Amino acid sequence: TSPGRPLSRRALVTIALPHGVASPAHPARLAMPTATFDTTLGSFKAELYLEEMPVTVSNFIDLANTGFYNGVHFHRVIKDFMLQFGCPNAKDPKSRDSGTGGPDGGSAFKNIKTGATIKRNKGGNIDDEHALKASNELGTLSMANTGDKHTGGSQFFINTVHNDFLDWFSPGDSKHPVFGKIVSGMEVVKKIEATRTDGNDNPVTPVMVKTVIITM
């Protein structure tokens, strides 16, 4: 894998469509849930593309609602690139295993859109959901992976610039699907981005996510 690329397990690792009035030819859309991240540097809120990315968003909501993200630190912060978060090993902000963890293998969650039960693979990962052609624009949330197919689990990153080379539909090797976007508190995201980091891009002063609250 190339340096500076958002990674996840086993490695050190667009604008939402408006909600319209339903017609017989167009079934009613799901309400767009939001996630509020309460961090040690302030709070920010993201909308989640449940209608277009139901598997990825349902996976994220399950993890948030079960407290998986509570107490986890941002383990990789690169100015003018992105903030990476979601590794359970990063509950210890100085863990050398940060960037390698994820959900339990074989754990399950409900697809909120369809009601079906989805089982994560033995590595705790979900299948890549290449459904929505949303670019990795400033403020978007995007799935991290190891560079291999179907290796996304709990880790994701927040783009702090437009990183179109990370789009799953780009000609390059990087394939990172967007599943949400910051709608308020971008100044907090920029504050996290500006924090001083060590040689491993880990914040010198730890930045913790205290809670992630989902509103449906």
Short mmCIF file of C-alpha atoms in Angstrom, two decimals:
data_model
loop_
_atom_site.label_atom_id
_atom_site.label_comp_id
_atom_site.label_asym_id
_atom_site.label_seq_id
_atom_site.Cartn_x
_atom_site.Cartn_y
_atom_site.Cartn_z
CA THR A 1 0.00 0.00 0.00
CA SER A 2 1.16 3.54 -0.67
CA PRO A 3 2.13 5.99 2.13
CA GLY A 4 -0.61 8.28 3.31
CA ARG A 5 -3.44 6.05 2.17
CA PRO A 6 -6.36 5.49 4.58
CA LEU A 7 -6.14 1.90 5.73
CA SER A 8 -7.91 -0.36 8.17
CA ARG A 9 -7.75 -3.95 9.45
CA ARG A 10 -4.60 -6.05 9.05
CA ALA A 11 -2.55 -3.03 8.10
CA LEU A 12 -1.63 0.26 9.68
CA VAL A 13 -3.93 1.02 8.50
CA THR A 14 -21.72 14.50 -3.16
CA ILE A 15 -24.27 16.13 -1.93
CA ALA A 16 -27.11 14.00 -0.63
CA LEU A 17 -30.17 13.73 -2.81
CA PRO A 18 -33.04 15.88 -1.56
CA HIS A 19 -36.10 14.28 -0.02
CA GLY A 20 -39.06 14.73 -2.34
CA VAL A 21 -42.72 13.88 -2.15
CA ALA A 22 -43.21 10.22 -2.97
CA SER A 23 -45.18 9.24 -6.05
CA PRO A 24 -46.51 5.84 -7.10
CA ALA A 25 -43.56 5.47 -9.47
CA HIS A 26 -41.06 6.50 -6.79
CA PRO A 27 -41.30 4.75 -3.39
CA ALA A 28 -40.92 6.87 -0.27
CA ARG A 29 -37.30 7.48 0.68
CA LEU A 30 -35.92 6.62 4.08
CA ALA A 31 -35.36 9.50 6.44
CA MET A 32 -31.71 10.52 6.53
CA PRO A 33 -30.25 9.72 9.96
CA THR A 34 -27.55 11.82 11.59
CA ALA A 35 -24.62 11.01 13.84
CA THR A 36 -23.42 13.50 16.44
CA PHE A 37 -19.81 13.03 17.52
CA ASP A 38 -19.00 14.48 20.94
CA THR A 39 -15.20 14.81 21.14
CA THR A 40 -12.73 16.31 23.59
CA LEU A 41 -12.34 19.23 21.14
CA GLY A 42 -16.06 19.84 20.57
CA SER A 43 -18.96 18.32 18.64
CA PHE A 44 -19.80 17.85 15.00
CA LYS A 45 -22.73 16.25 13.17
CA ALA A 46 -22.86 14.16 9.99
CA GLU A 47 -25.77 13.07 7.84
CA LEU A 48 -25.70 9.41 6.82
CA TYR A 49 -26.71 8.18 3.36
CA LEU A 50 -28.91 5.32 4.51
CA GLU A 51 -31.07 5.25 1.37
CA GLU A 52 -28.12 4.95 -1.01
CA MET A 53 -25.64 3.07 1.23
CA PRO A 54 -27.83 0.88 3.46
CA VAL A 55 -25.29 -1.81 4.33
CA THR A 56 -22.45 0.56 5.18
CA VAL A 57 -24.66 2.96 7.12
CA SER A 58 -26.48 0.16 8.97
CA ASN A 59 -23.11 -1.27 9.98
CA PHE A 60 -22.00 2.14 11.28
CA ILE A 61 -25.27 2.76 13.14
CA ASP A 62 -25.10 -0.66 14.79
CA LEU A 63 -21.57 0.05 16.03
CA ALA A 64 -22.50 3.53 17.26
CA ASN A 65 -25.67 2.36 19.03
CA THR A 66 -23.79 -0.43 20.85
CA GLY A 67 -21.16 1.99 22.15
CA PHE A 68 -18.37 0.57 20.00
CA TYR A 69 -16.97 4.03 19.21
CA ASN A 70 -17.24 5.50 22.70
CA GLY A 71 -13.83 6.31 24.16
CA VAL A 72 -11.96 5.68 20.90
CA HIS A 73 -9.32 8.20 19.79
CA PHE A 74 -8.46 9.55 16.37
CA HIS A 75 -5.35 7.53 15.58
CA ARG A 76 -4.25 9.10 12.30
CA VAL A 77 -4.46 12.80 11.46
CA ILE A 78 -2.85 14.23 8.33
CA LYS A 79 -3.28 17.92 7.59
CA ASP A 80 -4.74 18.72 4.17
CA PHE A 81 -5.75 15.07 3.78
CA MET A 82 -7.99 13.34 6.32
CA LEU A 83 -8.74 12.23 9.91
CA GLN A 84 -8.95 8.47 10.54
CA PHE A 85 -11.02 6.96 13.34
CA GLY A 86 -12.82 3.83 14.48
CA CYS A 87 -10.18 1.31 15.57
CA PRO A 88 -11.10 -0.20 18.94
CA ASN A 89 -7.40 -0.56 19.77
CA ALA A 90 -7.23 3.24 19.79
CA LYS A 91 -9.07 3.37 23.12
CA ASP A 92 -5.44 3.45 24.20
CA PRO A 93 -4.30 6.58 22.34
CA LYS A 94 -0.73 5.36 22.15
CA SER A 95 -1.42 1.76 21.18
CA ARG A 96 0.91 0.39 18.53
CA ASP A 97 -2.02 -1.69 17.27
CA SER A 98 -4.11 1.35 16.39
CA GLY A 99 -5.34 1.00 12.83
CA THR A 100 -5.47 -2.80 12.88
CA GLY A 101 -8.75 -3.47 14.73
CA GLY A 102 -12.43 -3.75 13.94
CA PRO A 103 -15.67 -5.45 14.96
CA ASP A 104 -15.75 -9.05 16.13
CA GLY A 105 -15.59 -11.61 13.35
CA GLY A 106 -18.94 -13.19 12.61
CA SER A 107 -20.92 -10.49 14.44
CA ALA A 108 -24.22 -9.43 12.88
CA PHE A 109 -26.38 -6.36 12.40
CA LYS A 110 -29.70 -5.47 10.76
CA ASN A 111 -29.94 -3.77 7.38
CA ILE A 112 -32.20 -0.88 8.39
CA LYS A 113 -33.52 -0.46 4.84
CA THR A 114 -34.48 -4.08 4.15
CA GLY A 115 -34.72 -5.64 7.61
CA ALA A 116 -32.33 -8.41 6.62
CA THR A 117 -29.65 -9.65 9.01
CA ILE A 118 -26.11 -9.17 7.75
CA LYS A 119 -23.21 -11.12 9.14
CA ARG A 120 -19.72 -9.64 9.15
CA ASN A 121 -17.04 -11.97 7.83
CA LYS A 122 -14.49 -13.72 10.03
CA GLY A 123 -12.36 -10.60 9.98
CA GLY A 124 -15.27 -8.46 11.18
CA ASN A 125 -15.63 -6.80 7.78
CA ILE A 126 -18.51 -6.04 5.42
CA ASP A 127 -18.72 -6.27 1.65
CA ASP A 128 -17.71 -3.17 -0.27
CA GLU A 129 -20.83 -1.18 -1.15
CA HIS A 130 -20.07 0.51 -4.47
CA ALA A 131 -23.56 1.92 -4.93
CA LEU A 132 -23.38 5.71 -4.65
CA LYS A 133 -21.06 7.72 -6.89
CA ALA A 134 -20.26 10.31 -4.24
CA SER A 135 -16.76 11.74 -4.40
CA ASN A 136 -14.44 12.02 -1.39
CA GLU A 137 -15.16 15.73 -1.04
CA LEU A 138 -14.32 18.00 1.88
CA GLY A 139 -16.28 16.90 4.95
CA THR A 140 -17.37 13.50 3.68
CA LEU A 141 -17.13 10.27 5.68
CA SER A 142 -15.58 7.38 3.79
CA MET A 143 -14.78 3.77 4.59
CA ALA A 144 -11.20 2.81 5.33
CA ASN A 145 -9.76 -0.52 4.21
CA THR A 146 -6.48 -2.40 3.81
CA GLY A 147 -6.35 -1.94 0.05
CA ASP A 148 -7.94 -5.36 -0.51
CA LYS A 149 -11.59 -5.92 -1.38
CA HIS A 150 -14.17 -6.31 1.38
CA THR A 151 -11.87 -5.23 4.23
CA GLY A 152 -13.93 -2.35 5.63
CA GLY A 153 -15.17 -2.80 9.20
CA SER A 154 -15.46 -0.04 11.79
CA GLN A 155 -12.76 2.34 10.59
CA PHE A 156 -13.49 5.35 8.44
CA PHE A 157 -12.01 8.74 7.68
CA ILE A 158 -13.20 12.31 7.32
CA ASN A 159 -11.85 14.08 4.26
CA THR A 160 -10.44 17.52 5.08
CA VAL A 161 -9.84 18.30 1.37
CA HIS A 162 -11.30 16.88 -1.85
CA ASN A 163 -9.50 13.53 -2.29
CA ASP A 164 -11.03 12.38 -5.57
CA PHE A 165 -8.20 9.88 -6.13
CA LEU A 166 -9.74 7.84 -3.29
CA ASP A 167 -13.11 7.44 -5.07
CA TRP A 168 -14.15 3.83 -5.66
CA PHE A 169 -15.06 4.78 -9.24
CA SER A 170 -11.72 6.47 -9.93
CA PRO A 171 -9.16 4.80 -12.23
CA GLY A 172 -6.67 4.35 -9.40
CA ASP A 173 -6.22 1.48 -6.94
CA SER A 174 -7.85 3.26 -3.98
CA LYS A 175 -11.50 2.32 -3.49
CA HIS A 176 -13.13 4.17 -0.59
CA PRO A 177 -16.95 4.58 -0.67
CA VAL A 178 -18.49 7.70 0.87
CA PHE A 179 -21.41 7.10 3.25
CA GLY A 180 -22.04 10.47 4.88
CA LYS A 181 -21.08 14.13 5.17
CA ILE A 182 -20.52 16.69 7.94
CA VAL A 183 -23.44 19.13 8.18
CA SER A 184 -22.40 21.12 11.25
CA GLY A 185 -19.31 21.55 13.39
CA MET A 186 -16.79 21.58 10.56
CA GLU A 187 -14.75 24.02 12.63
CA VAL A 188 -14.23 21.21 15.15
CA VAL A 189 -13.06 18.88 12.38
CA LYS A 190 -10.57 21.54 11.28
CA LYS A 191 -9.42 21.95 14.89
CA ILE A 192 -8.72 18.21 15.08
CA GLU A 193 -6.90 18.42 11.75
CA ALA A 194 -4.65 21.19 13.14
CA THR A 195 -3.57 19.22 16.21
CA ARG A 196 0.15 18.43 16.47
CA THR A 197 1.05 14.85 15.56
CA ASP A 198 4.02 12.51 16.00
CA GLY A 199 5.96 10.64 13.33
CA ASN A 200 3.13 8.13 12.99
CA ASP A 201 0.50 10.85 12.36
CA ASN A 202 -0.96 10.17 15.81
CA PRO A 203 -2.06 13.30 17.75
CA VAL A 204 0.44 14.21 20.47
CA THR A 205 -2.46 15.36 22.64
CA PRO A 206 -5.06 12.59 22.26
CA VAL A 207 -8.41 13.50 20.70
CA MET A 208 -11.16 11.19 21.96
CA VAL A 209 -14.68 10.63 20.74
CA LYS A 210 -16.70 10.41 23.93
CA THR A 211 -19.98 9.36 22.29
CA VAL A 212 -21.58 8.96 18.88
CA ILE A 213 -25.33 9.59 19.08
CA ILE A 214 -27.58 8.47 16.21
CA THR A 215 -30.79 10.35 15.44
CA MET A 216 -33.18 8.64 13.04
#
